């Protein structure tokens, strides 16, 4: 029996990949997180980077690519999310990750018009996407696809941000309790800096791997 859900999303993701390619991104579609990991492995081996960095992403984690990259001695892996380090030490490592040969992360939402949308607490993720690292790989689950920018903002404020806040148990924000945004003034507020990217410059610097699975927040 045909998997109509998979076929439905495959067509939408393929159309999105074509659009993103017209916008200067190197975009492609894979079926699973495991396939995304293998694609990342092949791309990284072709790049042969000296230093690799990342910004945290549950979609990226789900692929297993971080463990793969961390274990490979051919490059220096810059880990700014090491739980054995202090927050100050990790922040310094995140700064180092902004000047690597390759930077990996995820996306909060992608519109049907081909705009990629993020909302960050610190800004290391959007900083690395826009400028600094020579090459960028983004992993995107099909659940991140939205109709337009308005829906992207709504999705992030009502789904991604509250879930992310709940994942940080030591943070104290209203959305942890109510599961919706209050535009709070909490010192732990995770919603501080927006990025909406319409085009990739220079062309091909950013590779977008669209995954036909629901992944991340």
CSV table of C-alpha atoms in Angstrom, one decimal:
chain,number,residue,atom,x,y,z
A,1,UNK,CA,0.0,0.0,0.0
A,2,UNK,CA,1.3,3.4,-0.9
A,3,UNK,CA,2.3,5.8,1.9
A,4,UNK,CA,0.2,8.8,0.8
A,5,UNK,CA,1.5,10.9,3.7
A,6,UNK,CA,5.1,10.4,2.6
A,7,UNK,CA,4.2,11.0,-1.1
A,8,UNK,CA,2.3,14.2,-0.2
A,9,UNK,CA,5.3,15.7,1.7
A,10,UNK,CA,7.8,14.4,-0.9
A,11,UNK,CA,6.1,16.5,-3.6
A,12,UNK,CA,5.9,19.6,-1.4
A,13,UNK,CA,9.5,19.3,-0.3
A,14,UNK,CA,10.7,18.7,-3.9
A,15,UNK,CA,8.9,21.9,-5.0
A,16,UNK,CA,10.4,23.7,-2.1
A,17,UNK,CA,13.9,22.5,-3.0
A,18,UNK,CA,13.5,23.8,-6.6
A,19,UNK,CA,12.4,27.2,-5.2
A,20,UNK,CA,15.3,27.3,-2.7
A,21,UNK,CA,17.7,26.4,-5.5
A,22,UNK,CA,16.5,29.4,-7.5
A,23,UNK,CA,17.2,31.5,-4.5
A,24,UNK,CA,20.8,30.5,-4.4
A,25,UNK,CA,20.7,27.7,-1.9
A,26,UNK,CA,22.0,24.2,-2.6
A,27,UNK,CA,18.8,22.4,-1.7
A,28,UNK,CA,17.9,18.7,-1.7
A,29,UNK,CA,15.4,16.2,-0.3
A,30,UNK,CA,16.1,13.0,1.6
A,31,UNK,CA,13.6,10.5,3.0
A,32,UNK,CA,14.9,10.0,6.6
A,33,UNK,CA,17.2,11.5,9.3
A,34,UNK,CA,19.5,8.6,8.7
A,35,UNK,CA,19.8,9.5,5.0
A,36,UNK,CA,20.5,13.1,6.0
A,37,UNK,CA,23.4,11.9,8.1
A,38,UNK,CA,24.9,10.0,5.2
A,39,UNK,CA,24.4,13.0,2.9
A,40,UNK,CA,26.2,15.2,5.4
A,41,UNK,CA,29.0,12.6,5.7
A,42,UNK,CA,29.6,12.6,2.0
A,43,UNK,CA,29.4,16.4,1.7
A,44,UNK,CA,31.8,16.9,4.6
A,45,UNK,CA,34.3,14.4,3.1
A,46,UNK,CA,34.2,16.3,-0.1
A,47,UNK,CA,34.8,19.6,1.7
A,48,UNK,CA,37.6,18.3,3.9
A,49,UNK,CA,37.2,21.1,6.4
A,50,UNK,CA,39.8,21.9,9.0
A,51,UNK,CA,37.4,23.1,11.6
A,52,UNK,CA,33.7,22.2,12.1
A,53,UNK,CA,31.2,24.1,14.3
A,54,UNK,CA,27.5,24.0,15.0
A,55,UNK,CA,24.5,25.6,16.7
A,56,UNK,CA,22.2,23.4,18.7
A,57,UNK,CA,19.3,21.8,16.7
A,58,UNK,CA,17.2,18.9,17.6
A,59,UNK,CA,16.7,18.1,14.0
A,60,UNK,CA,20.5,18.0,13.5
A,61,UNK,CA,20.9,15.9,16.6
A,62,UNK,CA,18.2,13.4,15.3
A,63,UNK,CA,20.3,12.7,12.2
A,64,UNK,CA,23.2,11.5,14.3
A,65,UNK,CA,25.6,13.7,12.3
A,66,UNK,CA,26.9,15.5,15.4
A,67,UNK,CA,28.2,12.3,16.9
A,68,UNK,CA,29.7,11.3,13.6
A,69,UNK,CA,31.5,14.6,13.2
A,70,UNK,CA,32.6,14.7,16.8
A,71,UNK,CA,34.2,11.3,16.6
A,72,UNK,CA,36.2,12.0,13.4
A,73,UNK,CA,39.8,13.2,14.0
A,74,UNK,CA,40.2,14.6,10.5
A,75,UNK,CA,38.9,18.0,11.6
A,76,UNK,CA,38.7,20.0,14.8
A,77,UNK,CA,35.2,19.9,16.1
A,78,UNK,CA,34.2,23.0,18.0
A,79,UNK,CA,31.6,22.1,20.6
A,80,UNK,CA,29.9,25.0,22.3
A,81,UNK,CA,27.3,22.9,24.0
A,82,UNK,CA,29.6,20.7,26.2
A,83,UNK,CA,27.7,20.0,29.4
A,84,UNK,CA,31.0,19.4,31.2
A,85,UNK,CA,32.0,23.1,30.6
A,86,UNK,CA,30.7,26.3,32.2
A,87,UNK,CA,28.3,28.6,30.3
A,88,UNK,CA,31.1,31.1,29.9
A,89,UNK,CA,33.4,28.5,28.3
A,90,UNK,CA,30.6,27.3,26.0
A,91,UNK,CA,29.8,30.8,24.9
A,92,UNK,CA,33.5,31.4,24.0
A,93,UNK,CA,33.4,28.1,22.0
A,94,UNK,CA,30.3,29.3,20.2
A,95,UNK,CA,32.2,32.4,19.1
A,96,UNK,CA,34.9,30.2,17.8
A,97,UNK,CA,32.3,28.2,15.8
A,98,UNK,CA,31.5,31.4,13.9
A,99,UNK,CA,34.9,31.3,12.1
A,100,UNK,CA,34.9,27.6,11.0
A,101,UNK,CA,35.1,26.1,7.6
A,102,UNK,CA,31.8,24.4,8.1
A,103,UNK,CA,28.8,25.3,10.3
A,104,UNK,CA,25.7,23.1,10.9
A,105,UNK,CA,22.4,23.9,12.4
A,106,UNK,CA,18.6,23.7,11.9
A,107,UNK,CA,15.8,26.1,11.0
A,108,UNK,CA,12.6,27.1,12.9
A,109,UNK,CA,10.4,27.5,9.8
A,110,UNK,CA,10.5,27.7,6.0
A,111,UNK,CA,7.8,29.4,4.0
A,112,UNK,CA,6.3,28.2,0.8
A,113,UNK,CA,7.9,31.3,-0.8
A,114,UNK,CA,11.3,30.0,0.2
A,115,UNK,CA,12.1,32.3,3.2
A,116,UNK,CA,14.0,30.6,6.1
A,117,UNK,CA,13.0,31.9,9.5
A,118,UNK,CA,14.8,31.7,12.9
A,119,UNK,CA,14.2,33.2,16.4
A,120,UNK,CA,17.3,33.0,18.7
A,121,UNK,CA,18.2,33.7,22.3
A,122,UNK,CA,21.9,34.3,22.0
A,123,UNK,CA,22.2,34.7,18.2
A,124,UNK,CA,25.1,32.3,17.6
A,125,UNK,CA,22.9,30.3,15.3
A,126,UNK,CA,21.7,33.2,13.1
A,127,UNK,CA,25.2,34.7,13.2
A,128,UNK,CA,26.8,31.6,11.8
A,129,UNK,CA,24.1,31.2,9.1
A,130,UNK,CA,24.5,34.8,7.8
A,131,UNK,CA,28.3,35.3,7.9
A,132,UNK,CA,31.5,33.8,9.2
A,133,UNK,CA,31.7,30.1,8.4
A,134,UNK,CA,32.7,29.4,4.9
A,135,UNK,CA,30.0,26.8,4.3
A,136,UNK,CA,26.7,26.0,6.1
A,137,UNK,CA,24.5,22.9,6.2
A,138,UNK,CA,20.9,23.2,7.5
A,139,UNK,CA,18.8,20.2,8.4
A,140,UNK,CA,15.0,20.8,8.1
A,141,UNK,CA,12.2,18.5,9.0
A,142,UNK,CA,9.0,18.6,6.9
A,143,UNK,CA,7.1,19.9,9.9
A,144,UNK,CA,8.9,23.2,9.6
A,145,UNK,CA,7.2,24.1,6.3
A,146,UNK,CA,4.6,26.9,6.6
A,147,UNK,CA,2.4,29.0,4.3
A,148,UNK,CA,4.0,32.4,4.8
A,149,UNK,CA,6.0,34.6,7.2
A,150,UNK,CA,3.0,35.3,9.4
A,151,UNK,CA,2.5,31.6,9.9
A,152,UNK,CA,6.2,31.2,10.5
A,153,UNK,CA,6.1,33.7,13.3
A,154,UNK,CA,3.0,32.1,14.7
A,155,UNK,CA,4.5,28.6,14.6
A,156,UNK,CA,7.7,29.7,16.3
A,157,UNK,CA,5.9,31.6,19.0
A,158,UNK,CA,3.3,28.9,19.8
A,159,UNK,CA,5.3,25.7,19.2
A,160,UNK,CA,9.0,26.0,18.8
A,161,UNK,CA,9.8,28.6,21.5
A,162,UNK,CA,7.6,27.2,24.3
A,163,UNK,CA,8.9,23.6,23.6
A,164,UNK,CA,12.5,24.9,23.6
A,165,UNK,CA,11.9,26.7,26.9
A,166,UNK,CA,10.5,23.6,28.5
A,167,UNK,CA,13.6,21.7,27.4
A,168,UNK,CA,15.7,24.1,29.5
A,169,UNK,CA,14.4,23.2,32.9
A,170,UNK,CA,16.5,25.8,34.7
A,171,UNK,CA,15.0,28.6,32.6
A,172,UNK,CA,12.1,30.5,34.1
A,173,UNK,CA,9.7,31.9,31.5
A,174,UNK,CA,5.9,32.2,31.3
A,175,UNK,CA,5.7,30.0,28.2
A,176,UNK,CA,7.1,27.1,30.2
A,177,UNK,CA,3.8,27.2,32.2
A,178,UNK,CA,1.2,28.3,29.6
A,179,UNK,CA,2.8,26.9,26.4
A,180,UNK,CA,2.3,30.2,24.6
A,181,UNK,CA,4.3,33.4,24.2
A,182,UNK,CA,3.8,36.3,26.6
A,183,UNK,CA,6.4,38.7,25.1
A,184,UNK,CA,8.0,38.4,28.5
A,185,UNK,CA,10.8,40.3,30.1
A,186,UNK,CA,12.3,37.2,31.8
A,187,UNK,CA,16.1,37.1,32.1
A,188,UNK,CA,15.8,33.7,30.6
A,189,UNK,CA,13.8,34.9,27.6
A,190,UNK,CA,14.8,32.8,24.6
A,191,UNK,CA,13.1,35.0,22.0
A,192,UNK,CA,15.5,37.9,21.3
A,193,UNK,CA,16.7,38.0,17.7
A,194,UNK,CA,14.9,37.2,14.4
A,195,UNK,CA,16.4,36.3,11.1
A,196,UNK,CA,14.4,36.0,7.8
A,197,UNK,CA,16.6,34.9,4.9
A,198,UNK,CA,15.3,35.2,1.4
A,199,UNK,CA,18.4,34.5,-0.7
A,200,UNK,CA,21.8,32.8,-0.2
A,201,UNK,CA,24.9,34.9,-0.8
A,202,UNK,CA,27.2,33.8,-2.2
A,203,UNK,CA,25.3,31.3,-4.2
A,204,UNK,CA,25.7,27.8,-2.9
A,205,UNK,CA,27.3,28.7,0.5
A,206,UNK,CA,24.3,27.3,2.3
A,207,UNK,CA,23.1,23.7,1.7
A,208,UNK,CA,19.5,22.9,2.9
A,209,UNK,CA,18.7,19.3,3.5
A,210,UNK,CA,14.9,18.8,3.6
A,211,UNK,CA,14.0,15.7,5.4
A,212,UNK,CA,10.6,13.9,4.8
A,213,UNK,CA,10.1,13.3,8.5
A,214,UNK,CA,8.7,15.3,11.4
A,215,UNK,CA,11.8,16.3,13.4
A,216,UNK,CA,12.7,18.8,16.1
A,217,UNK,CA,10.5,21.6,17.4
